[in-house]
């Protein structure tokens, strides 16, 4: 079956660094997406990885290991506005997105 | 990134009536559109996938006669919730993707539907 696992909730301190992990099992693989979703709003795109390695984009970085079926989203210099849910999604061989349940990130002052 | 406009953002309707939600890609041609539903504190659930000019493909458990999807052009898809009931109250989100299966999907702003 197809499955995406990520932690339900994480807490971090303003100014710190947090890593949100995601493991996936999908029928085929055409890339791994990370989205940010604030409460009551639609998700917004953060990153897309299809090759192994780290992609850095400002304060956010995303890593992929295809052999391990593993990805993480790294958030640096955390700000209060980063409090949101972070959704991991894997694209399968049919180019369909398989979604994780999301990780609720709580930032404390 | 590309812009996908979804309208309305919020709608309240009476039980038994129908509601239409529009999803437009403003600066690219959306060959594929996805419609999702999200209940509180849950992940996105794909309802259906539509390709321009063809019938939508519905996920298991989604009633195609209740959730009518039309993707008549490369920039517009609509979802009509027919004979809405309170249990249909949810957050509905569309996303659109251009040509090329591995391209990023852009999301609309979402529609909060409340059926009273």
PDB file of C-alpha atoms in Angstrom:
ATOM      1  CA  UNK A   1       0.000   0.000   0.000  1.00  0.00           C
ATOM      2  CA  UNK A   2       0.908   3.637  -0.192  1.00  0.00           C
ATOM      3  CA  UNK A   3       1.821   5.391   2.996  1.00  0.00           C
ATOM      4  CA  UNK A   4       3.279   8.678   4.164  1.00  0.00           C
ATOM      5  CA  UNK A   5       4.427   9.072   7.774  1.00  0.00           C
ATOM      6  CA  UNK A   6       5.287  12.289   9.528  1.00  0.00           C
ATOM      7  CA  UNK A   7       5.040  13.365  13.163  1.00  0.00           C
ATOM      8  CA  UNK A   8       1.708  14.728  14.281  1.00  0.00           C
ATOM      9  CA  UNK A   9       3.038  17.681  16.219  1.00  0.00           C
ATOM     10  CA  UNK A  10       6.327  19.374  17.037  1.00  0.00           C
ATOM     11  CA  UNK A  11       7.256  22.295  19.245  1.00  0.00           C
ATOM     12  CA  UNK A  12      10.225  24.592  18.769  1.00  0.00           C
ATOM     13  CA  UNK A  13      11.519  27.908  20.036  1.00  0.00           C
ATOM     14  CA  UNK A  14      11.611  31.163  18.101  1.00  0.00           C
ATOM     15  CA  UNK A  15      15.012  31.633  16.506  1.00  0.00           C
ATOM     16  CA  UNK A  16      15.883  27.948  16.663  1.00  0.00           C
ATOM     17  CA  UNK A  17      16.091  25.237  14.002  1.00  0.00           C
ATOM     18  CA  UNK A  18      13.590  22.421  13.529  1.00  0.00           C
ATOM     19  CA  UNK A  19      13.635  19.367  11.280  1.00  0.00           C
ATOM     20  CA  UNK A  20      10.394  17.718  10.205  1.00  0.00           C
ATOM     21  CA  UNK A  21      10.846  14.172   8.945  1.00  0.00           C
ATOM     22  CA  UNK A  22       8.762  12.291   6.417  1.00  0.00           C
ATOM     23  CA  UNK A  23       8.988   8.682   5.275  1.00  0.00           C
ATOM     24  CA  UNK A  24       7.101   7.460   2.267  1.00  0.00           C
ATOM     25  CA  UNK A  25       6.090   4.293   0.494  1.00  0.00           C
ATOM     26  CA  UNK A  26       4.388   4.823  -2.832  1.00  0.00           C
ATOM     27  CA  UNK A  27       3.821   2.921  -6.036  1.00  0.00           C
ATOM     28  CA  UNK A  28       6.583   4.450  -8.065  1.00  0.00           C
ATOM     29  CA  UNK A  29       8.086   7.821  -7.293  1.00  0.00           C
ATOM     30  CA  UNK A  30       8.055  11.090  -9.147  1.00  0.00           C
ATOM     31  CA  UNK A  31       9.105  13.501  -6.468  1.00  0.00           C
ATOM     32  CA  UNK A  32       8.481  14.665  -2.934  1.00  0.00           C
ATOM     33  CA  UNK A  33       6.657  17.879  -2.078  1.00  0.00           C
ATOM     34  CA  UNK A  34       6.460  19.962   1.062  1.00  0.00           C
ATOM     35  CA  UNK A  35       3.602  22.372   1.628  1.00  0.00           C
ATOM     36  CA  UNK A  36       2.854  24.832   4.426  1.00  0.00           C
ATOM     37  CA  UNK A  37      -0.698  25.286   5.588  1.00  0.00           C
ATOM     38  CA  UNK A  38      -1.895  27.896   8.044  1.00  0.00           C
ATOM     39  CA  UNK A  39      -5.154  27.165   9.824  1.00  0.00           C
ATOM     40  CA  UNK A  40      -8.158  27.791   7.609  1.00  0.00           C
ATOM     41  CA  UNK A  41      -6.088  28.446   4.520  1.00  0.00           C
ATOM     42  CA  UNK A  42      -5.070  26.432   1.498  1.00  0.00           C
ATOM     43  CA  UNK A  43      -1.599  24.890   1.394  1.00  0.00           C
ATOM     44  CA  UNK A  44       1.234  26.852  -0.163  1.00  0.00           C
ATOM     45  CA  UNK A  45       4.119  25.222  -1.964  1.00  0.00           C
ATOM     46  CA  UNK A  46       7.493  25.114  -0.208  1.00  0.00           C
ATOM     47  CA  UNK A  47       9.688  22.646  -2.071  1.00  0.00           C
ATOM     48  CA  UNK A  48       9.969  19.813  -4.566  1.00  0.00           C
ATOM     49  CA  UNK A  49      12.738  17.194  -4.529  1.00  0.00           C
ATOM     50  CA  UNK A  50      13.141  14.483  -7.102  1.00  0.00           C
ATOM     51  CA  UNK A  51      16.890  13.874  -6.827  1.00  0.00           C
ATOM     52  CA  UNK A  52      18.812  12.886  -3.724  1.00  0.00           C
ATOM     53  CA  UNK A  53      20.312  15.664  -1.707  1.00  0.00           C
ATOM     54  CA  UNK A  54      19.600  18.949  -0.056  1.00  0.00           C
ATOM     55  CA  UNK A  55      17.775  21.842  -1.696  1.00  0.00           C
ATOM     56  CA  UNK A  56      18.150  25.146   0.089  1.00  0.00           C
ATOM     57  CA  UNK A  57      15.715  28.014  -0.319  1.00  0.00           C
ATOM     58  CA  UNK A  58      16.257  30.809   2.156  1.00  0.00           C
ATOM     59  CA  UNK A  59      15.371  29.742   5.684  1.00  0.00           C
ATOM     60  CA  UNK A  60      13.827  26.514   4.433  1.00  0.00           C
ATOM     61  CA  UNK A  61      15.710  23.494   3.114  1.00  0.00           C
ATOM     62  CA  UNK A  62      14.445  20.107   2.000  1.00  0.00           C
ATOM     63  CA  UNK A  63      16.356  16.840   1.808  1.00  0.00           C
ATOM     64  CA  UNK A  64      15.585  13.628  -0.042  1.00  0.00           C
ATOM     65  CA  UNK A  65      16.978  10.112   0.101  1.00  0.00           C
ATOM     66  CA  UNK A  66      15.204   7.946  -2.447  1.00  0.00           C
ATOM     67  CA  UNK A  67      16.926   4.741  -1.339  1.00  0.00           C
ATOM     68  CA  UNK A  68      15.618   5.252   2.188  1.00  0.00           C
ATOM     69  CA  UNK A  69      12.216   6.621   1.226  1.00  0.00           C
ATOM     70  CA  UNK A  70      12.963   9.578   3.472  1.00  0.00           C
ATOM     71  CA  UNK A  71      12.756  13.333   3.349  1.00  0.00           C
ATOM     72  CA  UNK A  72      13.019  16.154   5.815  1.00  0.00           C
ATOM     73  CA  UNK A  73      12.131  19.824   5.871  1.00  0.00           C
ATOM     74  CA  UNK A  74      14.556  22.015   7.785  1.00  0.00           C
ATOM     75  CA  UNK A  75      13.419  25.389   9.055  1.00  0.00           C
ATOM     76  CA  UNK A  76      16.058  27.783  10.363  1.00  0.00           C
ATOM     77  CA  UNK A  77      15.783  31.003  12.356  1.00  0.00           C
ATOM     78  CA  UNK A  78      12.231  30.156  13.288  1.00  0.00           C
ATOM     79  CA  UNK A  79       9.711  32.945  13.394  1.00  0.00           C
ATOM     80  CA  UNK A  80       6.307  32.989  15.062  1.00  0.00           C
ATOM     81  CA  UNK A  81       4.672  33.117  11.624  1.00  0.00           C
ATOM     82  CA  UNK A  82       6.158  29.694  10.871  1.00  0.00           C
ATOM     83  CA  UNK A  83       3.564  28.186  13.204  1.00  0.00           C
ATOM     84  CA  UNK A  84       1.544  26.094  10.778  1.00  0.00           C
ATOM     85  CA  UNK A  85       0.995  22.574   9.559  1.00  0.00           C
ATOM     86  CA  UNK A  86       3.604  21.165   7.198  1.00  0.00           C
ATOM     87  CA  UNK A  87       2.391  18.604   4.710  1.00  0.00           C
ATOM     88  CA  UNK A  88       4.612  16.043   3.038  1.00  0.00           C
ATOM     89  CA  UNK A  89       3.339  14.561  -0.219  1.00  0.00           C
ATOM     90  CA  UNK A  90       4.858  11.958  -2.520  1.00  0.00           C
ATOM     91  CA  UNK A  91       4.010  11.784  -6.197  1.00  0.00           C
ATOM     92  CA  UNK A  92       3.450   8.247  -7.380  1.00  0.00           C
ATOM     93  CA  UNK A  93       3.952   6.638 -10.761  1.00  0.00           C
ATOM     94  CA  UNK A  94       0.597   8.016 -11.951  1.00  0.00           C
ATOM     95  CA  UNK A  95       1.674  11.519 -10.971  1.00  0.00           C
ATOM     96  CA  UNK A  96      -0.871  11.552  -8.158  1.00  0.00           C
ATOM     97  CA  UNK A  97       0.014  13.157  -4.863  1.00  0.00           C
ATOM     98  CA  UNK A  98      -0.171  10.933  -1.802  1.00  0.00           C
ATOM     99  CA  UNK A  99      -0.496  13.144   1.251  1.00  0.00           C
ATOM    100  CA  UNK A 100       0.782  12.759   4.766  1.00  0.00           C
ATOM    101  CA  UNK A 101      -1.463  13.827   7.629  1.00  0.00           C
ATOM    102  CA  UNK A 102       0.643  16.892   8.288  1.00  0.00           C
ATOM    103  CA  UNK A 103       2.866  18.006  11.139  1.00  0.00           C
ATOM    104  CA  UNK A 104       1.559  20.802  13.311  1.00  0.00           C
ATOM    105  CA  UNK A 105       4.502  23.021  14.247  1.00  0.00           C
ATOM    106  CA  UNK A 106       4.107  25.162  17.346  1.00  0.00           C
ATOM    107  CA  UNK A 107       6.607  27.977  17.822  1.00  0.00           C
ATOM    108  CA  UNK A 108       7.114  29.319  21.329  1.00  0.00           C
ATOM    109  CA  UNK A 109       8.706  32.673  22.158  1.00  0.00           C
TER     110      UNK A 109
ATOM    111  CA  UNK B   1       4.646  30.899  -8.770  1.00  0.00           C
ATOM    112  CA  UNK B   2       1.557  30.544 -10.892  1.00  0.00           C
ATOM    113  CA  UNK B   3      -1.797  31.788  -9.622  1.00  0.00           C
ATOM    114  CA  UNK B   4      -4.904  29.732  -9.117  1.00  0.00           C
ATOM    115  CA  UNK B   5      -8.006  31.637  -8.119  1.00  0.00           C
ATOM    116  CA  UNK B   6     -10.797  29.830  -6.295  1.00  0.00           C
ATOM    117  CA  UNK B   7     -14.186  31.408  -5.689  1.00  0.00           C
ATOM    118  CA  UNK B   8     -16.040  31.843  -3.403  1.00  0.00           C
ATOM    119  CA  UNK B   9     -13.791  31.711  -0.354  1.00  0.00           C
ATOM    120  CA  UNK B  10     -16.729  31.179   1.972  1.00  0.00           C
ATOM    121  CA  UNK B  11     -20.300  30.104   1.348  1.00  0.00           C
ATOM    122  CA  UNK B  12     -23.218  29.284   3.578  1.00  0.00           C
ATOM    123  CA  UNK B  13     -26.140  27.492   2.019  1.00  0.00           C
ATOM    124  CA  UNK B  14     -29.334  25.832   3.087  1.00  0.00           C
ATOM    125  CA  UNK B  15     -29.647  22.089   3.199  1.00  0.00           C
ATOM    126  CA  UNK B  16     -30.945  20.735  -0.104  1.00  0.00           C
ATOM    127  CA  UNK B  17     -29.551  23.495  -2.288  1.00  0.00           C
ATOM    128  CA  UNK B  18     -26.604  23.297  -4.685  1.00  0.00           C
ATOM    129  CA  UNK B  19     -23.368  25.216  -4.527  1.00  0.00           C
ATOM    130  CA  UNK B  20     -20.877  25.833  -7.316  1.00  0.00           C
ATOM    131  CA  UNK B  21     -17.193  26.443  -6.644  1.00  0.00           C
ATOM    132  CA  UNK B  22     -14.964  27.810  -9.388  1.00  0.00           C
ATOM    133  CA  UNK B  23     -11.268  27.254  -9.845  1.00  0.00           C
ATOM    134  CA  UNK B  24      -9.355  29.307 -12.400  1.00  0.00           C
ATOM    135  CA  UNK B  25      -5.714  29.219 -13.456  1.00  0.00           C
ATOM    136  CA  UNK B  26      -4.853  32.818 -14.182  1.00  0.00           C
ATOM    137  CA  UNK B  27      -1.483  32.656 -15.909  1.00  0.00           C
ATOM    138  CA  UNK B  28      -1.048  29.130 -17.179  1.00  0.00           C
ATOM    139  CA  UNK B  29      -3.022  26.409 -18.866  1.00  0.00           C
ATOM    140  CA  UNK B  30      -4.175  23.811 -16.389  1.00  0.00           C
ATOM    141  CA  UNK B  31      -4.329  20.505 -18.166  1.00  0.00           C
ATOM    142  CA  UNK B  32      -5.110  18.736 -14.909  1.00  0.00           C
ATOM    143  CA  UNK B  33      -7.139  19.954 -11.966  1.00  0.00           C
ATOM    144  CA  UNK B  34      -7.525  18.253  -8.618  1.00  0.00           C
ATOM    145  CA  UNK B  35     -10.312  18.741  -6.122  1.00  0.00           C
ATOM    146  CA  UNK B  36      -9.650  18.065  -2.465  1.00  0.00           C
ATOM    147  CA  UNK B  37     -11.711  18.118   0.689  1.00  0.00           C
ATOM    148  CA  UNK B  38     -10.305  18.720   4.107  1.00  0.00           C
ATOM    149  CA  UNK B  39     -12.136  18.110   7.350  1.00  0.00           C
ATOM    150  CA  UNK B  40     -10.898  19.853  10.493  1.00  0.00           C
ATOM    151  CA  UNK B  41      -7.546  18.594  11.753  1.00  0.00           C
ATOM    152  CA  UNK B  42      -7.268  16.085   8.915  1.00  0.00           C
ATOM    153  CA  UNK B  43      -5.127  15.890   5.829  1.00  0.00           C
ATOM    154  CA  UNK B  44      -6.222  16.721   2.345  1.00  0.00           C
ATOM    155  CA  UNK B  45      -8.360  14.053   0.743  1.00  0.00           C
ATOM    156  CA  UNK B  46      -8.406  13.848  -3.015  1.00  0.00           C
ATOM    157  CA  UNK B  47     -11.956  13.755  -4.336  1.00  0.00           C
ATOM    158  CA  UNK B  48     -11.383  13.701  -8.063  1.00  0.00           C
ATOM    159  CA  UNK B  49      -8.957  14.431 -10.864  1.00  0.00           C
ATOM    160  CA  UNK B  50     -10.063  16.077 -14.065  1.00  0.00           C
ATOM    161  CA  UNK B  51      -8.299  16.573 -17.346  1.00  0.00           C
ATOM    162  CA  UNK B  52      -9.492  19.278 -19.672  1.00  0.00           C
ATOM    163  CA  UNK B  53     -12.182  18.067 -22.013  1.00  0.00           C
ATOM    164  CA  UNK B  54     -12.704  14.679 -20.400  1.00  0.00           C
ATOM    165  CA  UNK B  55     -14.751  13.263 -17.549  1.00  0.00           C
ATOM    166  CA  UNK B  56     -13.373  13.493 -14.056  1.00  0.00           C
ATOM    167  CA  UNK B  57     -11.938  10.466 -12.321  1.00  0.00           C
ATOM    168  CA  UNK B  58     -13.417  10.126  -8.858  1.00  0.00           C
ATOM    169  CA  UNK B  59     -11.743   8.550  -5.865  1.00  0.00           C
ATOM    170  CA  UNK B  60     -13.392   5.599  -4.198  1.00  0.00           C
ATOM    171  CA  UNK B  61     -16.238   6.629  -1.944  1.00  0.00           C
ATOM    172  CA  UNK B  62     -16.859   9.969  -3.652  1.00  0.00           C
ATOM    173  CA  UNK B  63     -20.308  10.218  -5.227  1.00  0.00           C
ATOM    174  CA  UNK B  64     -19.922  11.549  -8.734  1.00  0.00           C
ATOM    175  CA  UNK B  65     -23.602  12.452  -8.989  1.00  0.00           C
ATOM    176  CA  UNK B  66     -23.340  14.547  -5.862  1.00  0.00           C
ATOM    177  CA  UNK B  67     -20.044  16.256  -6.618  1.00  0.00           C
ATOM    178  CA  UNK B  68     -20.241  17.349 -10.234  1.00  0.00           C
ATOM    179  CA  UNK B  69     -16.962  18.384 -11.782  1.00  0.00           C
ATOM    180  CA  UNK B  70     -16.644  20.216 -15.048  1.00  0.00           C
ATOM    181  CA  UNK B  71     -13.317  21.056 -16.686  1.00  0.00           C
ATOM    182  CA  UNK B  72     -14.483  22.573 -19.906  1.00  0.00           C
ATOM    183  CA  UNK B  73     -11.483  24.782 -20.579  1.00  0.00           C
ATOM    184  CA  UNK B  74      -7.778  24.900 -19.816  1.00  0.00           C
ATOM    185  CA  UNK B  75      -8.294  27.681 -17.303  1.00  0.00           C
ATOM    186  CA  UNK B  76     -11.527  26.770 -15.527  1.00  0.00           C
ATOM    187  CA  UNK B  77     -12.850  23.873 -13.518  1.00  0.00           C
ATOM    188  CA  UNK B  78     -15.975  23.866 -11.394  1.00  0.00           C
ATOM    189  CA  UNK B  79     -17.163  21.685  -8.545  1.00  0.00           C
ATOM    190  CA  UNK B  80     -20.885  21.653  -7.854  1.00  0.00           C
ATOM    191  CA  UNK B  81     -22.104  20.175  -4.592  1.00  0.00           C
ATOM    192  CA  UNK B  82     -25.656  19.111  -5.344  1.00  0.00           C
ATOM    193  CA  UNK B  83     -28.379  18.777  -2.741  1.00  0.00           C
ATOM    194  CA  UNK B  84     -25.955  19.776  -0.019  1.00  0.00           C
ATOM    195  CA  UNK B  85     -26.330  18.415   3.498  1.00  0.00           C
ATOM    196  CA  UNK B  86     -24.699  19.504   6.755  1.00  0.00           C
ATOM    197  CA  UNK B  87     -22.226  16.621   6.519  1.00  0.00           C
ATOM    198  CA  UNK B  88     -20.927  18.176   3.297  1.00  0.00           C
ATOM    199  CA  UNK B  89     -19.689  21.147   5.305  1.00  0.00           C
ATOM    200  CA  UNK B  90     -15.950  21.181   4.780  1.00  0.00           C
ATOM    201  CA  UNK B  91     -13.010  23.020   3.286  1.00  0.00           C
ATOM    202  CA  UNK B  92     -12.772  22.385  -0.452  1.00  0.00           C
ATOM    203  CA  UNK B  93      -9.506  23.097  -2.257  1.00  0.00           C
ATOM    204  CA  UNK B  94      -8.617  22.899  -5.910  1.00  0.00           C
ATOM    205  CA  UNK B  95      -5.186  22.629  -7.394  1.00  0.00           C
ATOM    206  CA  UNK B  96      -4.090  22.946 -10.958  1.00  0.00           C
ATOM    207  CA  UNK B  97      -1.161  21.584 -12.855  1.00  0.00           C
ATOM    208  CA  UNK B  98       0.132  22.446 -16.283  1.00  0.00           C
ATOM    209  CA  UNK B  99       1.378  20.121 -18.938  1.00  0.00           C
ATOM    210  CA  UNK B 100       4.024  17.621 -17.854  1.00  0.00           C
ATOM    211  CA  UNK B 101       3.149  15.144 -15.145  1.00  0.00           C
ATOM    212  CA  UNK B 102       5.957  16.086 -12.796  1.00  0.00           C
ATOM    213  CA  UNK B 103       5.258  19.769 -12.575  1.00  0.00           C
ATOM    214  CA  UNK B 104       4.228  21.470  -9.391  1.00  0.00           C
ATOM    215  CA  UNK B 105       0.552  21.788  -8.576  1.00  0.00           C
ATOM    216  CA  UNK B 106      -0.668  25.206  -7.531  1.00  0.00           C
ATOM    217  CA  UNK B 107      -3.477  25.535  -5.040  1.00  0.00           C
ATOM    218  CA  UNK B 108      -6.480  27.771  -4.976  1.00  0.00           C
ATOM    219  CA  UNK B 109      -7.314  29.666  -1.806  1.00  0.00           C
ATOM    220  CA  UNK B 110      -9.927  27.135  -0.741  1.00  0.00           C
ATOM    221  CA  UNK B 111     -13.655  27.406  -0.116  1.00  0.00           C
ATOM    222  CA  UNK B 112     -15.192  27.024   3.308  1.00  0.00           C
ATOM    223  CA  UNK B 113     -18.627  25.498   2.778  1.00  0.00           C
ATOM    224  CA  UNK B 114     -21.138  25.533   5.601  1.00  0.00           C
ATOM    225  CA  UNK B 115     -24.486  23.832   5.055  1.00  0.00           C
ATOM    226  CA  UNK B 116     -27.185  24.811   7.531  1.00  0.00           C
TER     227      UNK B 116
END
